[in-house]
mmCIF file with all atom_site columns, C-alpha atoms in Angstrom:
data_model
loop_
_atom_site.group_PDB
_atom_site.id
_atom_site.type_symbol
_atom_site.label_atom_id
_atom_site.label_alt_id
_atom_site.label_comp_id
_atom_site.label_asym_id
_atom_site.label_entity_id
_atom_site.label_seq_id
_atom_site.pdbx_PDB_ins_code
_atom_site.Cartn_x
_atom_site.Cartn_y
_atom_site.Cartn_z
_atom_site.occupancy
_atom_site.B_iso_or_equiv
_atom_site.pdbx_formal_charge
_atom_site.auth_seq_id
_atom_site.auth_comp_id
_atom_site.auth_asym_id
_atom_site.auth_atom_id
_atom_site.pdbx_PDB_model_num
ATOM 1   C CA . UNK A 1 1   ? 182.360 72.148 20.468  1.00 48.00 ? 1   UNK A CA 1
ATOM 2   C CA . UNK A 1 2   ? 184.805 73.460 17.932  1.00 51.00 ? 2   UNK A CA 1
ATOM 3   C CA . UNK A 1 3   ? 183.407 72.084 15.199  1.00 63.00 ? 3   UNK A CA 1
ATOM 4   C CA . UNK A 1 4   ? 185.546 70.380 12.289  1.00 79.00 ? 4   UNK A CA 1
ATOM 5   C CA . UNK A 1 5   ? 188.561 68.658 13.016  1.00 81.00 ? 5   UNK A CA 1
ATOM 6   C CA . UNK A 1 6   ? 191.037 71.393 12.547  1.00 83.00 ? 6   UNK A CA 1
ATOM 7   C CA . UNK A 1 7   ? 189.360 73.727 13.995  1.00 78.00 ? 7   UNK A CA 1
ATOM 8   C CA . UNK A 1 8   ? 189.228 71.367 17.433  1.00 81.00 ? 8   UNK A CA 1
ATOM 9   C CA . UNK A 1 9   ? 193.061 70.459 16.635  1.00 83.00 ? 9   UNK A CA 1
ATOM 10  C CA . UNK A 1 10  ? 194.000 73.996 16.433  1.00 83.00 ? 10  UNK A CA 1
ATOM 11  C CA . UNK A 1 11  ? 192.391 75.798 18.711  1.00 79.00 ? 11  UNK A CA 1
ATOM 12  C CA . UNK A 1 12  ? 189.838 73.178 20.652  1.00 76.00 ? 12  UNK A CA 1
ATOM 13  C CA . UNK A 1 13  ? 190.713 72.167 24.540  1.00 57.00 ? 13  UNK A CA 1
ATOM 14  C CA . UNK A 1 14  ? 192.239 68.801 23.857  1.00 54.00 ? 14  UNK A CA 1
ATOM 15  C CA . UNK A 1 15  ? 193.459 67.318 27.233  1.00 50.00 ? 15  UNK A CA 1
ATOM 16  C CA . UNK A 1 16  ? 193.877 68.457 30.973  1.00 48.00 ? 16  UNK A CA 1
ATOM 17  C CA . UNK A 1 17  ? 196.839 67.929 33.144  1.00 48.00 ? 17  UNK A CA 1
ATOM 18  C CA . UNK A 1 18  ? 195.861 67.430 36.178  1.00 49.00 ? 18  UNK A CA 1
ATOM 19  C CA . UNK A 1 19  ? 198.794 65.345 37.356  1.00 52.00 ? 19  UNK A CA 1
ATOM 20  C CA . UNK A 1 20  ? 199.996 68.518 39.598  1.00 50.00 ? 20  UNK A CA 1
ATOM 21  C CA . UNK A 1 21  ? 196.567 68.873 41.487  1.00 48.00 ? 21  UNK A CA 1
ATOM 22  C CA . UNK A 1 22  ? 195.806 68.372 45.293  1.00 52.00 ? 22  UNK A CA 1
ATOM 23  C CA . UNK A 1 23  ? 192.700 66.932 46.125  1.00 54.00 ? 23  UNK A CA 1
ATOM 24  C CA . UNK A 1 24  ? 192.274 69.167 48.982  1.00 54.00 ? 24  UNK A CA 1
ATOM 25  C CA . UNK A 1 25  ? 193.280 72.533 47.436  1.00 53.00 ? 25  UNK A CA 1
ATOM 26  C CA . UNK A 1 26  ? 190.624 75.371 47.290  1.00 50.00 ? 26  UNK A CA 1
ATOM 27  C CA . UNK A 1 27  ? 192.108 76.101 43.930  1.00 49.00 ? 27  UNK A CA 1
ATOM 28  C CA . UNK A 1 28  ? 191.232 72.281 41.832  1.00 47.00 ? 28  UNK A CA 1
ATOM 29  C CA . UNK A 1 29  ? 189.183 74.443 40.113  1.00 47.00 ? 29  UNK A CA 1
ATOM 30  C CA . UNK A 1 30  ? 191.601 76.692 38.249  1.00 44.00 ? 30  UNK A CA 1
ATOM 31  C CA . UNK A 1 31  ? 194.396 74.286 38.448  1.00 41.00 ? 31  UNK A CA 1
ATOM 32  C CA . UNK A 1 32  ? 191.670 72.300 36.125  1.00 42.00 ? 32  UNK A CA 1
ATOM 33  C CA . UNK A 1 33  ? 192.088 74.844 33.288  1.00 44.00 ? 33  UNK A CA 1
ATOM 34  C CA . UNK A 1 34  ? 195.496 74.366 32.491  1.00 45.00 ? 34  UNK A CA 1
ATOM 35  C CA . UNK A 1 35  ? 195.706 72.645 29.184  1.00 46.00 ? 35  UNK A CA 1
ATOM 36  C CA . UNK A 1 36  ? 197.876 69.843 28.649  1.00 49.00 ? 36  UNK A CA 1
ATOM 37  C CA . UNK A 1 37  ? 197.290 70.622 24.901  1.00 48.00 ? 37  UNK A CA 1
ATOM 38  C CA . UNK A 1 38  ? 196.717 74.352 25.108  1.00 56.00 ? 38  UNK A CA 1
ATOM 39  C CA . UNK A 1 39  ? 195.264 76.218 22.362  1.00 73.00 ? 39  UNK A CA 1
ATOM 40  C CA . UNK A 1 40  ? 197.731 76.734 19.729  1.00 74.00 ? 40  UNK A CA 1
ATOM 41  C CA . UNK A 1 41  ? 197.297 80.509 20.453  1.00 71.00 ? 41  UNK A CA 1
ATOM 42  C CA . UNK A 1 42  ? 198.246 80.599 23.921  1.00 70.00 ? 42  UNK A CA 1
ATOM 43  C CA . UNK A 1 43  ? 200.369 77.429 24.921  1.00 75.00 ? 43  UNK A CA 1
ATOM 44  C CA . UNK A 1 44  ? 203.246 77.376 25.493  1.00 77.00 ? 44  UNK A CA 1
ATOM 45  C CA . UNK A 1 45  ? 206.103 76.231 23.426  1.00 81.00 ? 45  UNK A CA 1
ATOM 46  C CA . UNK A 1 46  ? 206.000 72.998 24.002  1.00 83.00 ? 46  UNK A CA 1
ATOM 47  C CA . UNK A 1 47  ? 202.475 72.142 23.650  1.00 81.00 ? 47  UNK A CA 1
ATOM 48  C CA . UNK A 1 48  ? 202.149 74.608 20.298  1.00 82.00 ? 48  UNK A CA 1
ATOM 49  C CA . UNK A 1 49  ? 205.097 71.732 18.672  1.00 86.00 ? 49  UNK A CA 1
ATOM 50  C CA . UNK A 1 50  ? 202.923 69.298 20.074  1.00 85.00 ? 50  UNK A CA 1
ATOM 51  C CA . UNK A 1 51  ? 199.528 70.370 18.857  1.00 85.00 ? 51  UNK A CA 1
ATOM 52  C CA . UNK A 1 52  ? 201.117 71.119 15.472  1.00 88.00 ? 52  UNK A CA 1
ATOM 53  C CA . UNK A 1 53  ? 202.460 67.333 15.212  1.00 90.00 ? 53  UNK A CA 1
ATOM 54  C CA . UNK A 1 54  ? 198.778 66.853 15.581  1.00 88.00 ? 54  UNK A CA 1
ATOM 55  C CA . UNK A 1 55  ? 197.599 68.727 13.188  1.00 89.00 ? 55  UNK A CA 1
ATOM 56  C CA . UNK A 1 56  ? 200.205 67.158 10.819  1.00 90.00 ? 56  UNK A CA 1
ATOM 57  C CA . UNK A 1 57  ? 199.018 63.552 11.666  1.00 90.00 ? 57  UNK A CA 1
ATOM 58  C CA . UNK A 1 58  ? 194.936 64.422 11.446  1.00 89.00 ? 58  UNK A CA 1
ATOM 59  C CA . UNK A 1 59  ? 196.142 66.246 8.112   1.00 89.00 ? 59  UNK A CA 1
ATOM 60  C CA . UNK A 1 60  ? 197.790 62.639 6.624   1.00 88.00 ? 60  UNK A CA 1
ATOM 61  C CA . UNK A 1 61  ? 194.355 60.951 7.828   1.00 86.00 ? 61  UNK A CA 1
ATOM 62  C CA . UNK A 1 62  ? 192.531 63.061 5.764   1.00 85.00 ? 62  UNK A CA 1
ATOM 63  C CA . UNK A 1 63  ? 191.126 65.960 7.558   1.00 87.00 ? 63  UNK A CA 1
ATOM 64  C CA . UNK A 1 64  ? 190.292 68.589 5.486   1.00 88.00 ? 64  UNK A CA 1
ATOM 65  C CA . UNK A 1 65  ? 191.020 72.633 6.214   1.00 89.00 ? 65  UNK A CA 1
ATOM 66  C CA . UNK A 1 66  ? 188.459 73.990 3.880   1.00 88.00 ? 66  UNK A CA 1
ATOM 67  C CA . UNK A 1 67  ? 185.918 72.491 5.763   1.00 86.00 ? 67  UNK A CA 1
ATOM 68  C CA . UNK A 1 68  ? 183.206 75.180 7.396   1.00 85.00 ? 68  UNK A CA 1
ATOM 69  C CA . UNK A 1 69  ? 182.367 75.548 11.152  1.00 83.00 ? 69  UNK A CA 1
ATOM 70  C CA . UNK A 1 70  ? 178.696 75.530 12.147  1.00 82.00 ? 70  UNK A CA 1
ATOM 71  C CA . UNK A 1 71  ? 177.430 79.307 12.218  1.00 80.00 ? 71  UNK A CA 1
ATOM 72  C CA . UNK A 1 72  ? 176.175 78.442 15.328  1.00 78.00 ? 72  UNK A CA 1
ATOM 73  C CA . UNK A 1 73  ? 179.707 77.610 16.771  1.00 77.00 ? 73  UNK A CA 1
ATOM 74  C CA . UNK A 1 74  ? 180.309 79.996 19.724  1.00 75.00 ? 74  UNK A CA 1
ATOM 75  C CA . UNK A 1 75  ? 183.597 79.457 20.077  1.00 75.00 ? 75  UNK A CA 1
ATOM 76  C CA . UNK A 1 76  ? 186.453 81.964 20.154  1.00 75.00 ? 76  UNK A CA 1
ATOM 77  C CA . UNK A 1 77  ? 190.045 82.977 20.836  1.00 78.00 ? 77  UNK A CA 1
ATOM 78  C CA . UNK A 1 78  ? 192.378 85.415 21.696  1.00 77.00 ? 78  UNK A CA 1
ATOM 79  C CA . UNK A 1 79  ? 195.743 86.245 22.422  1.00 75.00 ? 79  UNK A CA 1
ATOM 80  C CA . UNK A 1 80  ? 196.944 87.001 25.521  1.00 71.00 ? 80  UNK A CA 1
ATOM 81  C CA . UNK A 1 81  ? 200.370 89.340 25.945  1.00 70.00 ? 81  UNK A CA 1
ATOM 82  C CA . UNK A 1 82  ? 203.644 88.512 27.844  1.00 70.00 ? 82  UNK A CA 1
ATOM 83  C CA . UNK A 1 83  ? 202.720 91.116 30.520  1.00 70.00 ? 83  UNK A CA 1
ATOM 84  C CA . UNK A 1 84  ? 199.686 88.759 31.472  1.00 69.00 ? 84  UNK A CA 1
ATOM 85  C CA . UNK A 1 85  ? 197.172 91.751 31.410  1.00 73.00 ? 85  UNK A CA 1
ATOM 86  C CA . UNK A 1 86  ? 196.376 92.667 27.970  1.00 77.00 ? 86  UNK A CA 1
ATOM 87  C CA . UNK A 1 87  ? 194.704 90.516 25.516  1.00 78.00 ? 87  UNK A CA 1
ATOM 88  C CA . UNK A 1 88  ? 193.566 91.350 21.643  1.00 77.00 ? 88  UNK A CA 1
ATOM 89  C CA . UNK A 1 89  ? 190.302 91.569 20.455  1.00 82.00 ? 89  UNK A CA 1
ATOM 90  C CA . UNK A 1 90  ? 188.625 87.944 20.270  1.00 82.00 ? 90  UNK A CA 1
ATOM 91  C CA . UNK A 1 91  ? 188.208 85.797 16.789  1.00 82.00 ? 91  UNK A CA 1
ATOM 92  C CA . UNK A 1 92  ? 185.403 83.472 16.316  1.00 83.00 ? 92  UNK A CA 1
ATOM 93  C CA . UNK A 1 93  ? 185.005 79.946 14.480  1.00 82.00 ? 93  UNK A CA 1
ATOM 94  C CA . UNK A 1 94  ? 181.250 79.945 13.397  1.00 83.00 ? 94  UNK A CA 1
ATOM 95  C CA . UNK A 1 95  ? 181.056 80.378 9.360   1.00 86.00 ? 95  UNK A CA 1
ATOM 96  C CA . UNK A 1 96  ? 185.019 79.866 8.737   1.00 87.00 ? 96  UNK A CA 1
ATOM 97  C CA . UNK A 1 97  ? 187.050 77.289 7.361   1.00 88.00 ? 97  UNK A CA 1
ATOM 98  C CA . UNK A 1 98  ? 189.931 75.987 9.541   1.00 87.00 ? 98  UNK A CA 1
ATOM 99  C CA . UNK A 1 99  ? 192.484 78.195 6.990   1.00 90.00 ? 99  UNK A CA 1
ATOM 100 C CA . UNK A 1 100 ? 190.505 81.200 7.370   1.00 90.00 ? 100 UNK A CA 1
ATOM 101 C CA . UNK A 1 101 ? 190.599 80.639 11.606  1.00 88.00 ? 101 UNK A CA 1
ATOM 102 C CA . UNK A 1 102 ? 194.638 80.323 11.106  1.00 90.00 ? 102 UNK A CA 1
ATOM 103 C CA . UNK A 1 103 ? 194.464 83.354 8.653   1.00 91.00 ? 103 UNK A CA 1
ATOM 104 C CA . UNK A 1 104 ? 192.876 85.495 11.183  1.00 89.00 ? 104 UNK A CA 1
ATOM 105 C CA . UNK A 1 105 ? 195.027 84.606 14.487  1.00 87.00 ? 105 UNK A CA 1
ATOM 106 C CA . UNK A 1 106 ? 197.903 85.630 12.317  1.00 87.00 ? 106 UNK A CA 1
ATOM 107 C CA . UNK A 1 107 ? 196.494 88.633 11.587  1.00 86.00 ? 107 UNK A CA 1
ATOM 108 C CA . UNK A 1 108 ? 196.103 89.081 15.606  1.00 83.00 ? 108 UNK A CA 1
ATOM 109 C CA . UNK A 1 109 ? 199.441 87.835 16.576  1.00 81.00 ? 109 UNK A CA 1
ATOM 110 C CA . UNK A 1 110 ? 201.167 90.487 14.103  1.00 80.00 ? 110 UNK A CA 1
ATOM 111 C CA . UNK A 1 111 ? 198.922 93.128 15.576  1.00 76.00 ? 111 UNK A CA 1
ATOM 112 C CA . UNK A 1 112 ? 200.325 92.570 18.904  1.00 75.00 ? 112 UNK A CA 1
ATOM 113 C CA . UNK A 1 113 ? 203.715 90.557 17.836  1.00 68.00 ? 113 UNK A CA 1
ATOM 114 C CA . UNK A 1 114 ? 205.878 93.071 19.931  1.00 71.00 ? 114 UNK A CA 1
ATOM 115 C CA . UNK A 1 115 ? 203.908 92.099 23.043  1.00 69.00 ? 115 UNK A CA 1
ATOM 116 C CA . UNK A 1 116 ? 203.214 88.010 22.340  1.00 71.00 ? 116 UNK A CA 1
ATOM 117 C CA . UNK A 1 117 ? 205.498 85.264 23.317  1.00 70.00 ? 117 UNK A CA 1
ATOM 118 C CA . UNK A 1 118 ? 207.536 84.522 19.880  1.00 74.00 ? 118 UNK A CA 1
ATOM 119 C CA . UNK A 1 119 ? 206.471 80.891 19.525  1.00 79.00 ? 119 UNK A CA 1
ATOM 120 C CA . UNK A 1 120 ? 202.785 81.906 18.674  1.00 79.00 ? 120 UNK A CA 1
ATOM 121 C CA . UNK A 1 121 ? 203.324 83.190 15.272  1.00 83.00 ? 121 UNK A CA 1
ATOM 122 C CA . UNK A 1 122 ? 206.094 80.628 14.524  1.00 87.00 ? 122 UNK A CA 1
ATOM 123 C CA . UNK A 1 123 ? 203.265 77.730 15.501  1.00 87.00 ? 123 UNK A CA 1
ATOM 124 C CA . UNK A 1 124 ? 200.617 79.628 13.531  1.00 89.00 ? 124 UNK A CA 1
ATOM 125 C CA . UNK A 1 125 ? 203.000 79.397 10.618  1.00 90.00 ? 125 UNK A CA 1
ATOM 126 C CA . UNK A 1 126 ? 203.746 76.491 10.683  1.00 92.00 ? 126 UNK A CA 1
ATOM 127 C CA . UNK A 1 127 ? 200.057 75.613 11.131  1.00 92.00 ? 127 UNK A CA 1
ATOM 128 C CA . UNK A 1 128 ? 199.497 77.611 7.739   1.00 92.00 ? 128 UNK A CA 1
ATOM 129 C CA . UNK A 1 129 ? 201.915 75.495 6.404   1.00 92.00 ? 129 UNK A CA 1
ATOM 130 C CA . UNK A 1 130 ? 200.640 72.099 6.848   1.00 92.00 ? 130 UNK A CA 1
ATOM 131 C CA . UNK A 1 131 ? 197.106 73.049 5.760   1.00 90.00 ? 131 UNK A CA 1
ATOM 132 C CA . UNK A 1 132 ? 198.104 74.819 2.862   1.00 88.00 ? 132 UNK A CA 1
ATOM 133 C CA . UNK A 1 133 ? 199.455 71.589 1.906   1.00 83.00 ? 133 UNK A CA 1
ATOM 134 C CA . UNK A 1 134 ? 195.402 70.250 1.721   1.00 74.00 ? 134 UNK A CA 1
ATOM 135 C CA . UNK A 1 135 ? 195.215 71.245 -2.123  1.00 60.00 ? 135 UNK A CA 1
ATOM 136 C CA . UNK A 1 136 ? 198.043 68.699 -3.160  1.00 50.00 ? 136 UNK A CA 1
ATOM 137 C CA . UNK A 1 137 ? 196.295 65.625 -1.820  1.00 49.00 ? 137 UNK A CA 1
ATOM 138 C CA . UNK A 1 138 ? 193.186 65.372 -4.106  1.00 50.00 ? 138 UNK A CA 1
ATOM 139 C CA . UNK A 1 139 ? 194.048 62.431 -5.746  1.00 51.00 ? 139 UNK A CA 1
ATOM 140 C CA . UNK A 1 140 ? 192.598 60.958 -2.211  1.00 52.00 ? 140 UNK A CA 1
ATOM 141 C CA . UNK A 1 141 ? 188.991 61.913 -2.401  1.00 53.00 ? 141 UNK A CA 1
ATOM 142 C CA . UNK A 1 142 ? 188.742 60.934 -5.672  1.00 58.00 ? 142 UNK A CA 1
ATOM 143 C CA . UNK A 1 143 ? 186.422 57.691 -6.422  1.00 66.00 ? 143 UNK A CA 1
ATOM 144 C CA . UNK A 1 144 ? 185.846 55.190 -9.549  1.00 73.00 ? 144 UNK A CA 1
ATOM 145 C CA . UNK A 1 145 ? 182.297 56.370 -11.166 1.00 75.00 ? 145 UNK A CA 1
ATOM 146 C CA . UNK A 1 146 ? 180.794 53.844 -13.732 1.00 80.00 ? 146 UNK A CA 1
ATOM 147 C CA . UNK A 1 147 ? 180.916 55.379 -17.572 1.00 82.00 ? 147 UNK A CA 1
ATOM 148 C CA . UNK A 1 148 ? 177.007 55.263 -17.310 1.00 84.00 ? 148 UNK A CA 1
ATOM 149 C CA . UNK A 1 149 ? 176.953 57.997 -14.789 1.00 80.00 ? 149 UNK A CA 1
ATOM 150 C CA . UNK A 1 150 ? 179.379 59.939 -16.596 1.00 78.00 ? 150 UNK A CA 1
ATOM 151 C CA . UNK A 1 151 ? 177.702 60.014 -19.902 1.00 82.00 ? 151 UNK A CA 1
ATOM 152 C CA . UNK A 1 152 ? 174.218 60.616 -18.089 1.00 82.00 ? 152 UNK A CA 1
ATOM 153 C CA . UNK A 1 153 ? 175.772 63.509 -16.049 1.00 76.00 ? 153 UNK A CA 1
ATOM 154 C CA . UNK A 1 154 ? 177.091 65.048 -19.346 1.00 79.00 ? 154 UNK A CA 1
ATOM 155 C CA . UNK A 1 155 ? 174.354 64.708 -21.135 1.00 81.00 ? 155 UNK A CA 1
ATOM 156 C CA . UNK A 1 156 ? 172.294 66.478 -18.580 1.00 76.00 ? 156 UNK A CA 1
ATOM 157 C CA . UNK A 1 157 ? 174.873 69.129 -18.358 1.00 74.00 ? 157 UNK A CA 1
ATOM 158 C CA . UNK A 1 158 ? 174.605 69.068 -22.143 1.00 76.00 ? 158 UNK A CA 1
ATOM 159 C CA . UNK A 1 159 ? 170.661 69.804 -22.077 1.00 75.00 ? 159 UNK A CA 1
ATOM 160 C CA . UNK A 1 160 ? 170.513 73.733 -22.375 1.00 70.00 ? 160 UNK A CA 1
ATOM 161 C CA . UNK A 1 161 ? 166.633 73.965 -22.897 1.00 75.00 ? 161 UNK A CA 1
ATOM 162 C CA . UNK A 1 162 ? 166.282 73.455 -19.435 1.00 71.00 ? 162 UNK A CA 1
ATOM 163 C CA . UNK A 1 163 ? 168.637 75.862 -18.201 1.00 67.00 ? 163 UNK A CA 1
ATOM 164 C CA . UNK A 1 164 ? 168.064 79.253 -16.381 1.00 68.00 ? 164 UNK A CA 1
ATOM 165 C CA . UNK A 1 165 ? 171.621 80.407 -17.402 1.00 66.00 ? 165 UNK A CA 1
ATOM 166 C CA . UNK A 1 166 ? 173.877 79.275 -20.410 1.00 62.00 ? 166 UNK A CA 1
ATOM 167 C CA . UNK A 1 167 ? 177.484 79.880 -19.827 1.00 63.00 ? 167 UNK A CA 1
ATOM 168 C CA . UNK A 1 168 ? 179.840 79.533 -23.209 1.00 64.00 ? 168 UNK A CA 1
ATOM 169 C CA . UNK A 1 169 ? 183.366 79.790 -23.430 1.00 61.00 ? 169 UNK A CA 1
ATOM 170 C CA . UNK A 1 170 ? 185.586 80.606 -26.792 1.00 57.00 ? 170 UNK A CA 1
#
């Protein structure tokens, strides 16, 4: 529902704990809801260091930040304040890369930092921080291509009579 994997790491509903519930209690329903691993913007401490080990470990597998959510990804976040009664405005996923979603929740959490819990922005940080991290790790997608396809792809890059646009460099 979140789309690419750090987007669902980050900010997708990853578990329930339900280990609290009664069966017979009218209020299963919003007992439900709780997140074992909340949303990275409004867990609590303990489950924002847990969701960030997360992200660190789908990170080493190879996930990749820069990859784009589905515009038709509905899904969206905000932050709620300590009082419990105020939220900021809400930030969508559709048509942004995993960087850009953990770009724009900082940009929330310092609009309200004097009324958020402090762990939020520290998390988001240190979110920031292991994706930035992405760019380093190249030499992983890289894969052995034949010399024939290397010398056919230059020479077709090579062609400039069939070329709308010529770009040289000096």
């Amino acid at each position: 529902r979140c789309g690419p994997v750090v987007h669902a790491v980050c900010f997708g509903l990853l578990a329930f704990d339900d280990t609290d519930i009664d069966e017979d209690d009218d209020e299963n329903d919003a007992a439900r809801e709780i997140s074992r691993y909340g949303c990275l913007i409004n867990a609590s401490e303990e489950d924002s260091k847990a969701r960030v080990a997360l992200l660190e470990y789908a990170m080493e597998q190879g996930a990749d930040p820069h990859v784009i959510a589905p515009t038709s990804c509905n899904c969206s976040r905000r932050f709620q304040h300590i009082d419990g009664t105020n939220w900021t405005s809400y930030m969508s996923f559709g048509g942004r890369t995993g960087v850009t979603c953990l770009f724009a929740a900082k940009r929330l959490a310092r609009e309200a930092s004097e009324n958020l819990r402090p762990h939020v922005l520290e998390g988001i940080n240190r979110a920031l921080n292991i994706v930035s991290q992405a760019g380093r790790r190249r030499e992983l997608a890289r894969a052995p291509v034949s010399e024939l396809v290397l010398e056919t792809w230059a020479s077709v890059l090579a062609d400039t009579s069939t070329a709308d646009v010529v770009i040289l460099l000096q």
